[in-house]
Amino acid sequence: MQLPQDNQSVVYEVDLEADADIAGPFDTWLRDHIADMLQFEGFRSAEIFDDPAAPAGRIRRIVQYRLRNQAALDDYLATHAPRMRAQGVARFGNRFTAGRRVLPHREEFVRGKVSTENCLNCGEVLTGQHCSHCGQPAKVRVLSLWGLTKDVVGDVLDVDSRVWRTLWPLAFRPGLLTQEFLRGRRASYTPPFRMYLVLSLVFFVLASFSDPGSEVGLQIEDGGTNIQLRQGASAPEAAPEAGGGVPADPAATPPAPAATPATPAAPASRPAFDAETQRLVDQLLKRVPADARKEMRAELETGLAAATSEERAATARLLADPCGETNFKIEGAPFLKKYGPRLRDACRKIVADQQSFGRALWENIPKMMFIFLPLIAAALAVLYIRSGRYYVEHLLFVVHFHAFFFLSGIFVLLLERLSDMTSGGLATGITAVEGVLGAVLTFYVPWYLLKAMRRVYAQSWWKTVPKYALLGFAYLVCLVFTGVGLLFYTALTL
């Protein structure tokens, strides 16, 4: 007989002993009794065994019932056992006795499939290619680097891999992955948070090849020290500016392109100026990229020659300590003032090495995302407060959308890397494709979000479009909030 392959099964054993002179009627009754028992839910099979060691004048029958699980046995004992026992007593009285015990299933061995190996993870006896308890593969080998590479490449290139079944709907079917996950169809797709982490990691690794943090710099102006983050230059530039700047909280200033210092037009001949002005020019040129110093020298000499003595003195004070209390003023909420000394120290570090600040800022963006995403999910929860959805469902929607965002960025960065690695007509063609892709994504990304909201939340366009607009506003607010926090965190942890 093939025994059930179920680690949850139990054996219910009944030890019956009766007078030898009623052996015939007792065995007949016992077979009918067993047939009735097998009609109960959870009973699978039964076997009768003789015990030759029965006392003289007595017979002993051992019946083993195999049940699906302990719950089925508990149900029988509570519901049917008293009635079934009463039937035997009514038929034979005190001329038989019965003892009972329960044997929980431990292991099973089938001819030709006996294993003496144990799972290396949980210790369970192995009966197949995978552990029946924890699921770990039976054959666990130490991989070489080449073997590990083949496994990874094999999983990715496998046409039936769920990586490809996930990336296609992520890119071209907005909201489908979220919809499928909420319906419980999850085994065919990559888990959403794992997918987000992998795609974001690939995105930031590709972006780091061009050292984007080095493009971030600061511009400090006289008259209150207006500090601005800017992009598009390999190093910071500084030049005197006539007139006063507007005092500003440096951490609360949003990223914006730096304005080019205004300088008077250079005269036809080189002006004459004193040694102090020459010293100021030399100090200012230290803040200018080496390849631009020659061009900037003439402009700075012209500007300082035309400046008044008060303006040159203000420039000298700014160069002496651009992050001092005179230039670096913190205005705004009162609680910001207690961070004044730390922010001034951070300002001095940034002025001394602005590229390190830019790189630290870039490296902290993934941390910011772990605050930004829950905030957007909270905004969605408010917009769909009557939808009956849990917060984590809104968070899942946000994770899928930003995974798509990183996937799009990966394609753009790959084209940039290919363009940098090639030359001639091929590089020109790749750059053109990159431009087309950027233009398409400019319209496709907003449409993707709108379409995903329509599919996942299943509301009409008249309800979805206003919520889409409000969500865009929430994106802007949360971006400013987390951006300010990012600047503060980066400055205070330098």
Tab-separated table of C-alpha atoms in Angstrom:
chain	number	residue	atom	x	y	z
A	1	MET	CA	0.000	0.000	0.000
A	2	GLN	CA	1.263	3.461	-0.888
A	3	LEU	CA	1.323	5.557	2.264
A	4	PRO	CA	0.220	9.160	2.064
A	5	GLN	CA	3.025	11.640	1.489
A	6	ASP	CA	1.975	14.180	4.096
A	7	ASN	CA	4.150	15.400	6.913
A	8	GLN	CA	1.036	16.502	8.793
A	9	SER	CA	-0.591	13.045	8.963
A	10	VAL	CA	-1.103	11.117	12.210
A	11	VAL	CA	-1.729	7.461	13.086
A	12	TYR	CA	-4.572	6.741	15.512
A	13	GLU	CA	-3.904	3.304	17.023
A	14	VAL	CA	-6.597	1.294	18.885
A	15	ASP	CA	-5.503	-1.803	20.854
A	16	LEU	CA	-8.519	-4.180	21.218
A	17	GLU	CA	-8.566	-7.305	23.393
A	18	ALA	CA	-11.567	-9.702	23.555
A	19	ASP	CA	-12.507	-13.208	24.806
A	20	ALA	CA	-11.367	-15.916	22.394
A	21	ASP	CA	-14.809	-17.533	22.259
A	22	ILE	CA	-16.303	-14.403	20.572
A	23	ALA	CA	-13.473	-14.037	18.045
A	24	GLY	CA	-15.737	-14.678	14.995
A	25	PRO	CA	-18.519	-12.206	15.846
A	26	PHE	CA	-15.959	-9.697	17.164
A	27	ASP	CA	-13.902	-9.723	13.930
A	28	THR	CA	-17.067	-9.341	11.838
A	29	TRP	CA	-18.190	-6.386	13.934
A	30	LEU	CA	-14.683	-4.856	13.833
A	31	ARG	CA	-14.572	-4.857	10.023
A	32	ASP	CA	-17.969	-3.116	9.839
A	33	HIS	CA	-16.830	-0.698	12.552
A	34	ILE	CA	-13.713	0.223	10.574
A	35	ALA	CA	-15.780	0.772	7.408
A	36	ASP	CA	-17.960	3.235	9.357
A	37	MET	CA	-14.885	4.988	10.756
A	38	LEU	CA	-13.457	5.569	7.281
A	39	GLN	CA	-16.548	7.561	6.359
A	40	PHE	CA	-15.550	10.342	8.754
A	41	GLU	CA	-13.784	13.404	7.369
A	42	GLY	CA	-10.015	13.145	7.484
A	43	PHE	CA	-9.741	9.336	7.799
A	44	ARG	CA	-7.663	7.943	4.904
A	45	SER	CA	-6.926	4.281	5.577
A	46	ALA	CA	-6.857	1.577	8.243
A	47	GLU	CA	-4.960	-1.649	8.879
A	48	ILE	CA	-5.642	-4.549	11.298
A	49	PHE	CA	-2.762	-6.388	12.964
A	50	ASP	CA	-2.807	-9.558	15.101
A	51	ASP	CA	-0.772	-9.724	18.300
A	52	PRO	CA	0.372	-13.329	19.006
A	53	ALA	CA	1.412	-12.286	22.510
A	54	ALA	CA	-2.224	-12.021	23.689
A	55	PRO	CA	-2.993	-13.721	27.054
A	56	ALA	CA	-4.395	-17.252	27.050
A	57	GLY	CA	-8.094	-17.313	26.251
A	58	ARG	CA	-7.961	-13.858	24.703
A	59	ILE	CA	-7.420	-12.383	21.223
A	60	ARG	CA	-5.752	-9.079	20.447
A	61	ARG	CA	-6.375	-6.895	17.388
A	62	ILE	CA	-4.411	-3.688	16.739
A	63	VAL	CA	-6.093	-1.223	14.358
A	64	GLN	CA	-4.093	1.682	12.921
A	65	TYR	CA	-6.087	4.496	11.318
A	66	ARG	CA	-4.179	7.038	9.233
A	67	LEU	CA	-5.710	10.530	9.306
A	68	ARG	CA	-4.935	13.641	7.273
A	69	ASN	CA	-3.833	15.708	10.270
A	70	GLN	CA	-4.265	16.230	13.994
A	71	ALA	CA	-7.239	18.533	13.475
A	72	ALA	CA	-9.209	15.721	11.814
A	73	LEU	CA	-8.488	13.439	14.766
A	74	ASP	CA	-9.489	16.112	17.266
A	75	ASP	CA	-12.776	16.573	15.428
A	76	TYR	CA	-13.470	12.829	15.535
A	77	LEU	CA	-12.662	12.521	19.236
A	78	ALA	CA	-14.902	15.446	20.116
A	79	THR	CA	-17.832	14.599	17.825
A	80	HIS	CA	-18.030	10.890	16.969
A	81	ALA	CA	-15.813	8.893	19.347
A	82	PRO	CA	-18.320	8.551	22.262
A	83	ARG	CA	-21.027	7.144	19.954
A	84	MET	CA	-18.676	4.677	18.227
A	85	ARG	CA	-17.391	3.370	21.553
A	86	ALA	CA	-20.909	2.996	22.861
A	87	GLN	CA	-21.775	0.708	19.923
A	88	GLY	CA	-19.033	-1.772	20.895
A	89	VAL	CA	-20.040	-1.771	24.549
A	90	ALA	CA	-23.691	-2.318	23.616
A	91	ARG	CA	-22.719	-5.361	21.506
A	92	PHE	CA	-20.106	-7.110	23.672
A	93	GLY	CA	-20.401	-5.495	27.087
A	94	ASN	CA	-17.355	-6.069	29.285
A	95	ARG	CA	-16.062	-9.005	27.211
A	96	PHE	CA	-13.571	-6.692	25.391
A	97	THR	CA	-11.314	-3.780	26.278
A	98	ALA	CA	-9.748	-0.996	24.178
A	99	GLY	CA	-6.650	1.163	24.557
A	100	ARG	CA	-5.701	4.094	22.327
A	101	ARG	CA	-2.659	6.175	21.378
A	102	VAL	CA	-1.725	8.753	18.750
A	103	LEU	CA	1.473	8.514	16.639
A	104	PRO	CA	2.414	11.781	14.846
A	105	HIS	CA	4.150	11.333	11.488
A	106	ARG	CA	7.938	11.805	11.593
A	107	GLU	CA	9.542	10.398	8.428
A	108	GLU	CA	8.675	8.052	5.591
A	109	PHE	CA	10.904	5.823	3.501
A	110	VAL	CA	9.888	4.402	0.134
A	111	ARG	CA	11.806	1.648	-1.610
A	112	GLY	CA	14.277	3.109	-4.071
A	113	LYS	CA	13.858	6.591	-2.624
A	114	VAL	CA	15.500	6.253	0.752
A	115	SER	CA	17.717	9.209	1.683
A	116	THR	CA	20.209	9.451	4.488
A	117	GLU	CA	21.034	13.087	3.726
A	118	ASN	CA	19.828	16.033	5.730
A	119	CYS	CA	19.056	19.586	4.671
A	120	LEU	CA	22.039	21.802	5.423
A	121	ASN	CA	19.702	24.658	6.334
A	122	CYS	CA	17.171	23.110	8.751
A	123	GLY	CA	18.322	19.494	9.220
A	124	GLU	CA	15.188	17.843	7.777
A	125	VAL	CA	15.721	14.484	6.033
A	126	LEU	CA	15.826	15.028	2.278
A	127	THR	CA	13.396	13.063	0.102
A	128	GLY	CA	13.764	14.986	-3.159
A	129	GLN	CA	15.588	17.782	-4.941
A	130	HIS	CA	14.363	20.324	-2.417
A	131	CYS	CA	13.814	20.237	1.337
A	132	SER	CA	10.154	19.598	2.156
A	133	HIS	CA	10.431	21.823	5.226
A	134	CYS	CA	12.297	24.993	4.165
A	135	GLY	CA	12.532	24.620	0.362
A	136	GLN	CA	16.307	24.914	0.035
A	137	PRO	CA	17.845	22.931	-2.878
A	138	ALA	CA	19.275	19.574	-1.841
A	139	LYS	CA	22.490	20.130	-3.782
A	140	VAL	CA	24.290	23.177	-2.460
A	141	ARG	CA	27.727	23.701	-3.910
A	142	VAL	CA	30.337	26.401	-3.418
A	143	LEU	CA	30.285	28.414	-6.641
A	144	SER	CA	33.324	29.747	-8.389
A	145	LEU	CA	33.206	33.294	-9.712
A	146	TRP	CA	32.614	31.916	-13.208
A	147	GLY	CA	29.868	29.597	-11.947
A	148	LEU	CA	28.158	32.456	-10.134
A	149	THR	CA	28.352	34.608	-13.262
A	150	LYS	CA	26.815	31.836	-15.387
A	151	ASP	CA	23.955	31.430	-12.896
A	152	VAL	CA	23.192	35.154	-12.921
A	153	VAL	CA	23.433	35.481	-16.701
A	154	GLY	CA	21.371	32.317	-17.147
A	155	ASP	CA	18.587	33.680	-14.941
A	156	VAL	CA	18.543	36.990	-16.811
A	157	LEU	CA	18.702	35.531	-20.331
A	158	ASP	CA	16.146	32.807	-19.666
A	159	VAL	CA	13.140	33.720	-21.821
A	160	ASP	CA	10.842	32.383	-19.109
A	161	SER	CA	12.561	34.394	-16.414
A	162	ARG	CA	10.230	36.539	-14.348
A	163	VAL	CA	12.720	39.389	-14.780
A	164	TRP	CA	11.515	39.809	-18.377
A	165	ARG	CA	7.902	39.117	-17.424
A	166	THR	CA	8.255	42.049	-15.001
A	167	LEU	CA	10.207	44.625	-17.017
A	168	TRP	CA	7.887	44.617	-20.039
A	169	PRO	CA	4.669	45.526	-18.164
A	170	LEU	CA	6.682	47.882	-15.940
A	171	ALA	CA	7.775	49.846	-19.011
A	172	PHE	CA	4.715	49.668	-21.256
A	173	ARG	CA	1.647	48.729	-19.191
A	174	PRO	CA	1.206	51.415	-16.519
A	175	GLY	CA	-0.228	50.147	-13.242
A	176	LEU	CA	-0.499	46.506	-14.334
A	177	LEU	CA	2.113	45.189	-11.876
A	178	THR	CA	0.418	46.944	-8.958
A	179	GLN	CA	-2.953	45.622	-10.071
A	180	GLU	CA	-1.644	42.065	-10.409
A	181	PHE	CA	0.089	42.179	-7.019
A	182	LEU	CA	-3.070	43.380	-5.256
A	183	ARG	CA	-5.038	40.570	-6.938
A	184	GLY	CA	-2.602	38.040	-5.481
A	185	ARG	CA	-0.866	37.160	-8.777
A	186	ARG	CA	2.689	37.526	-7.531
A	187	ALA	CA	4.748	34.418	-8.313
A	188	SER	CA	5.211	35.368	-11.987
A	189	TYR	CA	6.765	38.772	-11.252
A	190	THR	CA	9.792	40.119	-9.412
A	191	PRO	CA	8.834	41.379	-5.916
A	192	PRO	CA	8.243	45.155	-6.123
A	193	PHE	CA	10.629	46.337	-3.401
A	194	ARG	CA	13.431	44.086	-4.661
A	195	MET	CA	12.860	45.404	-8.190
A	196	TYR	CA	12.957	49.007	-6.960
A	197	LEU	CA	16.209	48.465	-5.046
A	198	VAL	CA	17.915	46.730	-7.980
A	199	LEU	CA	16.857	49.324	-10.560
A	200	SER	CA	17.790	52.252	-8.313
A	201	LEU	CA	21.173	50.655	-7.607
A	202	VAL	CA	21.860	50.196	-11.335
A	203	PHE	CA	20.745	53.774	-12.033
A	204	PHE	CA	23.018	55.352	-9.429
A	205	VAL	CA	25.970	53.165	-10.417
A	206	LEU	CA	25.634	54.209	-14.073
A	207	ALA	CA	25.194	57.849	-13.095
A	208	SER	CA	28.295	57.750	-10.881
A	209	PHE	CA	30.512	57.045	-13.902
A	210	SER	CA	30.236	60.701	-14.904
A	211	ASP	CA	30.761	61.909	-11.305
A	212	PRO	CA	27.585	64.065	-11.163
A	213	GLY	CA	28.488	65.348	-7.719
A	214	SER	CA	31.425	67.253	-9.166
A	215	GLU	CA	28.998	69.467	-11.098
A	216	VAL	CA	27.489	70.816	-7.882
A	217	GLY	CA	29.029	74.008	-6.523
A	218	LEU	CA	28.339	77.082	-4.420
A	219	GLN	CA	28.428	80.773	-5.163
A	220	ILE	CA	29.002	83.140	-2.286
A	221	GLU	CA	28.184	86.771	-2.844
A	222	ASP	CA	28.929	89.842	-0.813
A	223	GLY	CA	26.312	91.720	1.127
A	224	GLY	CA	24.764	88.921	3.117
A	225	THR	CA	26.165	85.769	1.519
A	226	ASN	CA	23.653	84.333	-0.863
A	227	ILE	CA	24.594	80.673	-1.248
A	228	GLN	CA	23.172	78.817	-4.228
A	229	LEU	CA	23.553	75.299	-5.505
A	230	ARG	CA	24.201	75.112	-9.223
A	231	GLN	CA	24.956	72.571	-11.894
A	232	GLY	CA	26.719	72.643	-15.195
A	233	ALA	CA	30.254	73.650	-14.135
A	234	SER	CA	33.167	71.489	-13.114
A	235	ALA	CA	34.248	73.819	-10.320
A	236	PRO	CA	32.933	76.857	-8.482
A	237	GLU	CA	33.561	80.358	-9.635
A	238	ALA	CA	33.572	83.451	-7.514
A	239	ALA	CA	33.828	87.099	-8.458
A	240	PRO	CA	33.030	90.377	-6.766
A	241	GLU	CA	29.642	91.843	-7.460
A	242	ALA	CA	28.761	95.460	-6.967
A	243	GLY	CA	25.862	96.062	-4.678
A	244	GLY	CA	24.513	93.915	-1.884
A	245	GLY	CA	23.105	90.430	-2.117
A	246	VAL	CA	19.957	89.304	-0.331
A	247	PRO	CA	20.665	87.522	2.989
A	248	ALA	CA	19.377	83.986	2.804
A	249	ASP	CA	19.348	80.752	4.704
A	250	PRO	CA	21.841	78.647	2.730
A	251	ALA	CA	20.113	75.362	3.475
A	252	ALA	CA	16.723	76.665	2.459
A	253	THR	CA	17.829	77.896	-0.945
A	254	PRO	CA	16.538	75.509	-3.661
A	255	PRO	CA	18.863	74.292	-6.414
A	256	ALA	CA	19.165	76.908	-9.167
A	257	PRO	CA	21.656	77.911	-11.806
A	258	ALA	CA	24.224	80.374	-10.552
A	259	ALA	CA	24.139	83.796	-12.064
A	260	THR	CA	27.228	84.967	-13.891
A	261	PRO	CA	28.839	87.840	-11.959
A	262	ALA	CA	28.178	91.139	-13.651
A	263	THR	CA	31.351	92.961	-14.636
A	264	PRO	CA	31.898	96.119	-16.653
A	265	ALA	CA	33.029	95.775	-20.245
A	266	ALA	CA	36.793	95.601	-20.582
A	267	PRO	CA	38.467	98.695	-22.017
A	268	ALA	CA	40.752	98.497	-24.985
A	269	SER	CA	43.931	98.799	-22.862
A	270	ARG	CA	44.820	97.024	-19.666
A	271	PRO	CA	44.147	99.255	-16.622
A	272	ALA	CA	46.734	99.918	-13.945
A	273	PHE	CA	46.054	98.845	-10.367
A	274	ASP	CA	47.926	98.434	-7.095
A	275	ALA	CA	49.380	95.355	-5.382
A	276	GLU	CA	46.308	94.908	-3.146
A	277	THR	CA	44.058	94.627	-6.185
A	278	GLN	CA	46.485	92.161	-7.771
A	279	ARG	CA	46.319	90.055	-4.588
A	280	LEU	CA	42.516	90.008	-4.758
A	281	VAL	CA	42.649	88.919	-8.385
A	282	ASP	CA	45.012	86.068	-7.532
A	283	GLN	CA	42.777	84.917	-4.660
A	284	LEU	CA	39.666	84.998	-6.823
A	285	LEU	CA	41.340	83.030	-9.597
A	286	LYS	CA	42.010	80.168	-7.168
A	287	ARG	CA	38.247	79.546	-7.186
A	288	VAL	CA	38.082	79.359	-10.983
A	289	PRO	CA	38.808	76.220	-13.081
A	290	ALA	CA	42.384	76.224	-14.335
A	291	ASP	CA	41.349	76.214	-18.001
A	292	ALA	CA	39.234	79.348	-17.507
A	293	ARG	CA	41.677	81.427	-15.452
A	294	LYS	CA	43.330	83.163	-18.370
A	295	GLU	CA	40.022	84.474	-19.691
A	296	MET	CA	38.726	85.361	-16.229
A	297	ARG	CA	41.896	87.240	-15.221
A	298	ALA	CA	41.281	90.003	-17.718
A	299	GLU	CA	37.633	90.345	-16.661
A	300	LEU	CA	38.501	90.406	-12.956
A	301	GLU	CA	41.276	92.952	-13.436
A	302	THR	CA	38.922	95.174	-15.398
A	303	GLY	CA	36.142	94.835	-12.827
A	304	LEU	CA	38.341	95.505	-9.803
A	305	ALA	CA	40.059	98.405	-11.501
A	306	ALA	CA	36.669	100.045	-12.032
A	307	ALA	CA	35.413	99.203	-8.508
A	308	THR	CA	35.472	101.675	-5.654
A	309	SER	CA	37.710	101.231	-2.644
A	310	GLU	CA	34.670	100.226	-0.537
A	311	GLU	CA	33.744	97.501	-3.040
A	312	ARG	CA	37.287	96.178	-3.084
A	313	ALA	CA	37.324	96.183	0.729
A	314	ALA	CA	34.039	94.223	0.777
A	315	THR	CA	35.544	91.710	-1.637
A	316	ALA	CA	38.610	91.333	0.597
A	317	ARG	CA	36.395	90.668	3.649
A	318	LEU	CA	34.414	88.069	1.730
A	319	LEU	CA	37.560	86.281	0.613
A	320	ALA	CA	39.043	86.377	4.120
A	321	ASP	CA	36.137	84.456	5.678
A	322	PRO	CA	33.128	83.909	3.388
A	323	CYS	CA	31.407	81.815	6.063
A	324	GLY	CA	31.867	84.231	8.974
A	325	GLU	CA	28.981	85.781	10.861
A	326	THR	CA	29.226	88.965	8.801
A	327	ASN	CA	28.656	87.233	5.476
A	328	PHE	CA	26.953	83.990	6.471
A	329	LYS	CA	23.662	84.993	8.038
A	330	ILE	CA	20.952	82.512	9.005
A	331	GLU	CA	17.474	83.951	8.879
A	332	GLY	CA	14.170	82.164	9.179
A	333	ALA	CA	12.798	79.924	11.918
A	334	PRO	CA	14.358	80.563	15.381
A	335	PHE	CA	15.341	76.897	15.814
A	336	LEU	CA	17.738	77.232	12.864
A	337	LYS	CA	19.973	79.631	14.796
A	338	LYS	CA	21.201	76.900	17.145
A	339	TYR	CA	22.686	75.147	14.122
A	340	GLY	CA	24.557	78.313	13.139
A	341	PRO	CA	28.064	77.243	14.291
A	342	ARG	CA	27.755	73.809	12.696
A	343	LEU	CA	26.457	75.281	9.446
A	344	ARG	CA	29.317	77.776	9.322
A	345	ASP	CA	31.810	74.944	9.826
A	346	ALA	CA	30.094	73.043	7.031
A	347	CYS	CA	30.204	76.161	4.862
A	348	ARG	CA	33.965	76.444	5.320
A	349	LYS	CA	34.424	72.779	4.348
A	350	ILE	CA	32.265	73.308	1.274
A	351	VAL	CA	34.187	76.411	0.213
A	352	ALA	CA	37.481	74.539	0.672
A	353	ASP	CA	36.324	71.466	-1.265
A	354	GLN	CA	33.056	71.955	-3.108
A	355	GLN	CA	33.347	68.761	-5.127
A	356	SER	CA	33.312	66.670	-1.932
A	357	PHE	CA	30.080	68.394	-0.923
A	358	GLY	CA	28.541	67.719	-4.324
A	359	ARG	CA	29.472	64.047	-4.186
A	360	ALA	CA	28.163	63.704	-0.623
A	361	LEU	CA	24.928	65.355	-1.743
A	362	TRP	CA	24.580	62.891	-4.624
A	363	GLU	CA	25.342	59.878	-2.398
A	364	ASN	CA	22.615	60.918	0.055
A	365	ILE	CA	19.861	61.075	-2.575
A	366	PRO	CA	18.967	57.341	-2.160
A	367	LYS	CA	18.479	57.998	1.562
A	368	MET	CA	16.210	60.896	0.724
A	369	MET	CA	14.094	58.598	-1.450
A	370	PHE	CA	13.227	56.450	1.566
A	371	ILE	CA	11.550	59.538	3.038
A	372	PHE	CA	10.197	60.900	-0.237
A	373	LEU	CA	8.335	57.727	-1.286
A	374	PRO	CA	6.346	57.320	1.979
A	375	LEU	CA	5.364	61.001	1.778
A	376	ILE	CA	3.976	60.560	-1.740
A	377	ALA	CA	2.175	57.404	-0.605
A	378	ALA	CA	0.621	59.419	2.232
A	379	ALA	CA	-0.567	62.009	-0.290
A	380	LEU	CA	-2.190	59.231	-2.343
A	381	ALA	CA	-3.845	57.853	0.801
A	382	VAL	CA	-5.415	61.280	1.391
A	383	LEU	CA	-6.531	61.636	-2.240
A	384	TYR	CA	-8.165	58.187	-2.155
A	385	ILE	CA	-9.242	58.244	1.472
A	386	ARG	CA	-12.602	56.655	0.643
A	387	SER	CA	-11.191	53.880	-1.510
A	388	GLY	CA	-10.902	51.464	1.413
A	389	ARG	CA	-7.274	50.725	0.548
A	390	TYR	CA	-4.516	50.289	3.102
A	391	TYR	CA	-1.555	52.665	3.191
A	392	VAL	CA	0.817	49.926	2.045
A	393	GLU	CA	-1.205	49.559	-1.185
A	394	HIS	CA	-0.558	53.220	-2.000
A	395	LEU	CA	3.113	52.718	-1.120
A	396	LEU	CA	3.222	49.757	-3.498
A	397	PHE	CA	1.856	51.960	-6.299
A	398	VAL	CA	4.527	54.596	-5.625
A	399	VAL	CA	7.301	51.978	-5.554
A	400	HIS	CA	6.242	50.580	-8.930
A	401	PHE	CA	6.067	54.051	-10.500
A	402	HIS	CA	9.523	55.043	-9.275
A	403	ALA	CA	10.914	51.685	-10.382
A	404	PHE	CA	9.664	52.625	-13.864
A	405	PHE	CA	11.268	56.058	-13.445
A	406	PHE	CA	14.643	54.482	-12.654
A	407	LEU	CA	14.240	52.035	-15.557
A	408	SER	CA	13.738	54.983	-17.930
A	409	GLY	CA	16.768	56.733	-16.476
A	410	ILE	CA	18.863	53.603	-16.987
A	411	PHE	CA	18.114	53.614	-20.722
A	412	VAL	CA	19.057	57.299	-20.983
A	413	LEU	CA	22.311	56.761	-19.060
A	414	LEU	CA	23.214	53.739	-21.175
A	415	LEU	CA	22.871	55.852	-24.312
A	416	GLU	CA	25.051	58.540	-22.725
A	417	ARG	CA	27.744	55.982	-21.873
A	418	LEU	CA	27.610	54.542	-25.401
A	419	SER	CA	27.903	58.024	-26.867
A	420	ASP	CA	30.980	58.698	-24.702
A	421	MET	CA	32.571	55.394	-25.738
A	422	THR	CA	32.122	55.935	-29.496
A	423	SER	CA	33.090	58.621	-31.944
A	424	GLY	CA	32.244	59.972	-35.363
A	425	GLY	CA	28.945	59.252	-37.029
A	426	LEU	CA	28.028	56.489	-34.593
A	427	ALA	CA	28.356	58.813	-31.605
A	428	THR	CA	26.263	61.429	-33.431
A	429	GLY	CA	23.553	58.855	-34.137
A	430	ILE	CA	23.482	57.673	-30.514
A	431	THR	CA	23.267	61.265	-29.306
A	432	ALA	CA	20.316	61.832	-31.647
A	433	VAL	CA	18.556	58.737	-30.313
A	434	GLU	CA	19.225	59.957	-26.783
A	435	GLY	CA	17.621	63.291	-27.619
A	436	VAL	CA	14.558	61.600	-29.099
A	437	LEU	CA	14.229	59.320	-26.079
A	438	GLY	CA	14.482	62.298	-23.728
A	439	ALA	CA	11.760	64.139	-25.645
A	440	VAL	CA	9.502	61.067	-25.620
A	441	LEU	CA	10.001	60.512	-21.883
A	442	THR	CA	9.107	64.153	-21.205
A	443	PHE	CA	5.548	63.340	-22.274
A	444	TYR	CA	5.460	59.598	-21.573
A	445	VAL	CA	6.337	59.752	-17.854
A	446	PRO	CA	3.434	62.099	-16.897
A	447	TRP	CA	1.040	60.102	-19.100
A	448	TYR	CA	2.314	56.858	-17.510
A	449	LEU	CA	1.454	58.116	-14.016
A	450	LEU	CA	-2.027	59.234	-15.089
A	451	LYS	CA	-2.731	55.915	-16.830
A	452	ALA	CA	-1.448	53.934	-13.831
A	453	MET	CA	-3.732	55.843	-11.461
A	454	ARG	CA	-6.676	55.194	-13.761
A	455	ARG	CA	-5.969	51.447	-13.915
A	456	VAL	CA	-5.137	50.781	-10.249
A	457	TYR	CA	-7.779	52.944	-8.590
A	458	ALA	CA	-10.428	52.257	-11.259
A	459	GLN	CA	-12.094	55.673	-11.182
A	460	SER	CA	-13.450	57.712	-14.076
A	461	TRP	CA	-11.301	60.209	-15.927
A	462	TRP	CA	-13.324	63.055	-14.366
A	463	LYS	CA	-12.219	61.929	-10.902
A	464	THR	CA	-8.717	60.816	-11.836
A	465	VAL	CA	-7.505	63.973	-13.607
A	466	PRO	CA	-8.126	66.383	-10.660
A	467	LYS	CA	-6.433	63.936	-8.273
A	468	TYR	CA	-3.573	63.635	-10.741
A	469	ALA	CA	-3.105	67.419	-10.638
A	470	LEU	CA	-3.205	67.443	-6.829
A	471	LEU	CA	-0.685	64.608	-6.762
A	472	GLY	CA	1.633	66.674	-8.982
A	473	PHE	CA	1.410	69.523	-6.482
A	474	ALA	CA	2.144	67.075	-3.658
A	475	TYR	CA	5.203	65.885	-5.595
A	476	LEU	CA	6.501	69.451	-5.767
A	477	VAL	CA	5.909	70.120	-2.060
A	478	CYS	CA	7.476	66.828	-0.964
A	479	LEU	CA	10.415	67.372	-3.307
A	480	VAL	CA	11.139	70.791	-1.796
A	481	PHE	CA	10.720	69.433	1.736
A	482	THR	CA	13.015	66.456	1.243
A	483	GLY	CA	15.454	68.565	-0.817
A	484	VAL	CA	15.869	71.030	2.057
A	485	GLY	CA	16.323	68.135	4.442
A	486	LEU	CA	18.914	66.635	2.093
A	487	LEU	CA	20.917	69.885	2.071
A	488	PHE	CA	20.808	70.166	5.859
A	489	TYR	CA	21.726	66.518	6.406
A	490	THR	CA	24.616	66.644	3.942
A	491	ALA	CA	25.981	69.911	5.336
A	492	LEU	CA	25.782	68.726	8.957
A	493	THR	CA	27.396	65.343	8.258
A	494	LEU	CA	30.393	66.516	6.224
